[in-house]
Short mmCIF file of the C-alpha atoms (twelve columns), coordinates in Angstrom:
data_MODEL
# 
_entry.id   MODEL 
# 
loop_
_atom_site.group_PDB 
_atom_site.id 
_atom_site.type_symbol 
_atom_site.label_atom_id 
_atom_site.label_alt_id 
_atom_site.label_comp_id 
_atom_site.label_asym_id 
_atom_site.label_seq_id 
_atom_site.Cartn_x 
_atom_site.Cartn_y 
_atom_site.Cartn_z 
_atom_site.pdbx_PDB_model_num 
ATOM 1   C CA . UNK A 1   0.000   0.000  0.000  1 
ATOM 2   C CA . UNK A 2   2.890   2.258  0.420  1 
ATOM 3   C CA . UNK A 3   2.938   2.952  -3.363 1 
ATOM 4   C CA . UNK A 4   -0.194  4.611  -2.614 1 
ATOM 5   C CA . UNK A 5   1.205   6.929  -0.325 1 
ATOM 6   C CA . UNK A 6   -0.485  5.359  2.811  1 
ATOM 7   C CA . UNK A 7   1.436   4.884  6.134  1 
ATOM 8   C CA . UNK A 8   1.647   1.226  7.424  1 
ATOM 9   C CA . UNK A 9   3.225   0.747  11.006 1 
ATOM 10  C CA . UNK A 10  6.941   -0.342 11.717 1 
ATOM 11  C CA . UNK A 11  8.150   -1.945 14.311 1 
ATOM 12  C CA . UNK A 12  9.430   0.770  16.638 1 
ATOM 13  C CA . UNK A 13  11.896  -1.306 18.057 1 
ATOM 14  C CA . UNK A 14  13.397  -1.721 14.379 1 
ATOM 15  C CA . UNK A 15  12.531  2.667  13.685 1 
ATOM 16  C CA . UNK A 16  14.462  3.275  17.409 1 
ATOM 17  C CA . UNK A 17  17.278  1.709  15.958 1 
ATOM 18  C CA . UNK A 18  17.125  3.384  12.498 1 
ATOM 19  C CA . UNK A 19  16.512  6.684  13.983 1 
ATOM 20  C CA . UNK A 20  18.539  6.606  17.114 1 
ATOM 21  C CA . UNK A 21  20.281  9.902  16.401 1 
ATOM 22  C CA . UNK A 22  17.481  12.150 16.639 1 
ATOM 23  C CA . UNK A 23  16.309  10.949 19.922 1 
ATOM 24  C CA . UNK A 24  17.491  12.011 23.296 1 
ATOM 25  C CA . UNK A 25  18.674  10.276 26.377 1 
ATOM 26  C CA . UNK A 26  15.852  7.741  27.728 1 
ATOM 27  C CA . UNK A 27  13.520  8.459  24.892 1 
ATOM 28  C CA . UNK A 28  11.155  5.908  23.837 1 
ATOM 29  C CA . UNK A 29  9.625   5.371  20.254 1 
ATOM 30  C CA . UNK A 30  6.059   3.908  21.295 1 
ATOM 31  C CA . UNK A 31  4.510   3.979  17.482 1 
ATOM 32  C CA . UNK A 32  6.118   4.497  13.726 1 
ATOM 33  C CA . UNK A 33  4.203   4.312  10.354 1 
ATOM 34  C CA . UNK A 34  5.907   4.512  7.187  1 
ATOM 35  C CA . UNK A 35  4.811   6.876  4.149  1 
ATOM 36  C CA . UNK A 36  6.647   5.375  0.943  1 
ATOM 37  C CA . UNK A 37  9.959   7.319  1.999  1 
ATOM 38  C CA . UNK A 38  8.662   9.051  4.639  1 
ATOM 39  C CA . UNK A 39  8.378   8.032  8.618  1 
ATOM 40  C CA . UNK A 40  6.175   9.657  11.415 1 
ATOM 41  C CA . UNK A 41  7.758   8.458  14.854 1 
ATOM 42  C CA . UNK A 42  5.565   8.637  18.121 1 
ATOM 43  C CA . UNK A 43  7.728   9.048  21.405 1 
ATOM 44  C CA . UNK A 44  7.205   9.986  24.769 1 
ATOM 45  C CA . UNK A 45  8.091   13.419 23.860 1 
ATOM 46  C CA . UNK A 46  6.974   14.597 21.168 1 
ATOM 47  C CA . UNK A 47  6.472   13.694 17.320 1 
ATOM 48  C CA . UNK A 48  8.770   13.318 14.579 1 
ATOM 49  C CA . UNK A 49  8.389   13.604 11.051 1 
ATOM 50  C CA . UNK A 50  10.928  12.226 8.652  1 
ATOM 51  C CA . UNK A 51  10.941  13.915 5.627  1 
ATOM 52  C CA . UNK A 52  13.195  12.399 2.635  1 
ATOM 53  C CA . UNK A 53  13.360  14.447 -0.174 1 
ATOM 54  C CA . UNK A 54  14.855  14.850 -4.253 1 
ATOM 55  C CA . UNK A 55  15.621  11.605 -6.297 1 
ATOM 56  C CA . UNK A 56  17.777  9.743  -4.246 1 
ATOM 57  C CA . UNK A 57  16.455  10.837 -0.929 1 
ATOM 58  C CA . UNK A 58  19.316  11.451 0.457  1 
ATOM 59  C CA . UNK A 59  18.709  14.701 1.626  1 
ATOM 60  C CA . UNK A 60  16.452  14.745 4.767  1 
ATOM 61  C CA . UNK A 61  14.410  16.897 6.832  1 
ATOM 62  C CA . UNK A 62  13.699  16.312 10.080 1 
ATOM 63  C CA . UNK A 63  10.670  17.787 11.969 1 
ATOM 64  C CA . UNK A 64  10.143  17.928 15.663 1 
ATOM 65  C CA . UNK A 65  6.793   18.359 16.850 1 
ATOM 66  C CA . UNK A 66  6.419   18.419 20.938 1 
ATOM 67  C CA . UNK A 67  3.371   17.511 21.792 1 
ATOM 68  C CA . UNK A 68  2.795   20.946 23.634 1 
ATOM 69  C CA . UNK A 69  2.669   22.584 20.571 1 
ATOM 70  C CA . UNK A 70  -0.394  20.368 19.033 1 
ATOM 71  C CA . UNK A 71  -2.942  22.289 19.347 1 
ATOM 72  C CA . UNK A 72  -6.077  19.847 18.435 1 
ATOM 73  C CA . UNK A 73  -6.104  16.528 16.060 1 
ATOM 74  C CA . UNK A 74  -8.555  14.817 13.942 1 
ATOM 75  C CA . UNK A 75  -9.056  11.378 12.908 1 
ATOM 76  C CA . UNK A 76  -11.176 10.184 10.400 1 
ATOM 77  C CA . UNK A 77  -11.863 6.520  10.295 1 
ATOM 78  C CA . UNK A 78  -12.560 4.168  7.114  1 
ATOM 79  C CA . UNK A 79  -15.377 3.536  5.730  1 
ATOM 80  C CA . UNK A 80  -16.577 1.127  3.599  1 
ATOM 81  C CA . UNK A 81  -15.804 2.717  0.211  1 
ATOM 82  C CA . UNK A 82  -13.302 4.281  1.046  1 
ATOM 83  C CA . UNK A 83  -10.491 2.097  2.586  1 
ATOM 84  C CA . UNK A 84  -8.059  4.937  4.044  1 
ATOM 85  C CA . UNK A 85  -8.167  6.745  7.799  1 
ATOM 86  C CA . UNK A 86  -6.850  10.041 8.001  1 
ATOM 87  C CA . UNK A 87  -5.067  11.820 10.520 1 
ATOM 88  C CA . UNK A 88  -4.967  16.368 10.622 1 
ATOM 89  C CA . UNK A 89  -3.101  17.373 13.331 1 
ATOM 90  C CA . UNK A 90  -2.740  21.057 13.896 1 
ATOM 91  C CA . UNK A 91  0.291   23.200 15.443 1 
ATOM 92  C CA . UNK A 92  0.185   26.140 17.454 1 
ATOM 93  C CA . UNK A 93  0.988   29.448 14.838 1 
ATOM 94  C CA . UNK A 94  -0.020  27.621 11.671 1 
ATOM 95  C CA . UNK A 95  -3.739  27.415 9.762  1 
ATOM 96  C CA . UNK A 96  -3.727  24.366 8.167  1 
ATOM 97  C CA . UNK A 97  -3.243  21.108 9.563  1 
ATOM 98  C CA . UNK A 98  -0.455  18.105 8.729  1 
ATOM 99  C CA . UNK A 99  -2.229  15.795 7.159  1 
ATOM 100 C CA . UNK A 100 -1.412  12.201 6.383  1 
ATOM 101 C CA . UNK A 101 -3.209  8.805  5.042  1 
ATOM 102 C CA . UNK A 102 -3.210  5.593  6.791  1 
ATOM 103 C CA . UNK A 103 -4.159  2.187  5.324  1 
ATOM 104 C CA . UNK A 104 -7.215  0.042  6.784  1 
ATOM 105 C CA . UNK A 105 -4.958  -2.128 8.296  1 
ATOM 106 C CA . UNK A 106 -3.492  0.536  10.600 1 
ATOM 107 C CA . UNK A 107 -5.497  1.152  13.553 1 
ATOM 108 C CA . UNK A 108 -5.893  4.435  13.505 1 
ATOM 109 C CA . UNK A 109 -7.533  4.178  17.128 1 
ATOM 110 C CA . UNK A 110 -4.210  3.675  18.496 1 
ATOM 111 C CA . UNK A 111 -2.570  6.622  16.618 1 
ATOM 112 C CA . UNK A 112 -5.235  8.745  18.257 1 
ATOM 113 C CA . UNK A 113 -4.827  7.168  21.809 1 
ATOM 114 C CA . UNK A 114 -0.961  7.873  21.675 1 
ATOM 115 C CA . UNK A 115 -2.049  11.759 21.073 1 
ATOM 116 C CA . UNK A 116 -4.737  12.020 23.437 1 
ATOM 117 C CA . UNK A 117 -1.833  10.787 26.300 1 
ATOM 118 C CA . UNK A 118 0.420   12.719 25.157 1 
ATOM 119 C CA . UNK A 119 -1.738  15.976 23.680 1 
ATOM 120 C CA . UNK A 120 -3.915  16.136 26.997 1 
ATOM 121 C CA . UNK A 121 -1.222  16.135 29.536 1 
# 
């Protein structure tokens, strides 16, 4: 499905290791989803958005998201037509949202739990 541009989840275990220089001391990577190139890494802090870019991808950009800064989130479920969930999440100081696509096999139900815990604190 990722040739469709929907995320599918990773192991985190597998995207802590991959990603283990952008996180600090003691930080934990509780959900990842991968969009064709791109990754979307839930910690205990905050959210990070891999962003791989050109061609080859090798050049990167790297967003850090704390939680503090989300100011709401939507989720919009599948249906039975249409096969994707989405997820909107909107930061403090900007108007539109970051959007992104998940397949139906991605419970999207546990993307919004790991907000709410981290959003509502």
């Amino acid at each position: 499905m990722a040739l469709f541009g929907n995320a599918h989840t990773i192991d985190p275990a597998s995207a802590r290791q991959d990603f283990a220089r952008l996180l600090g001391q003691n930080e934990q990577v509780h959900a990842a989803y991968q969009l064709i190139r791109d990754v979307m890494l839930f910690t205990d802090r905050r959210l990070i958005m891999v962003d791989k870019q050109g061609i080859t991808g090798k050049k990167v950009e790297y967003h850090s998201v704390p939680y503090r800064s989300i100011t709401h989130f939507a989720v919009e479920t599948a249906g039975t037509f249409d096969l994707d969930a989405e997820l909107k999440i909107w930061i403090s100081g900007t108007a539109l949202p970051i959007q992104k696509t998940f397949t139906k096999g991605v419970d999207i139900y546990e993307v919004q739990a790991i907000l709410t815990q981290y959003v509502a604190k």
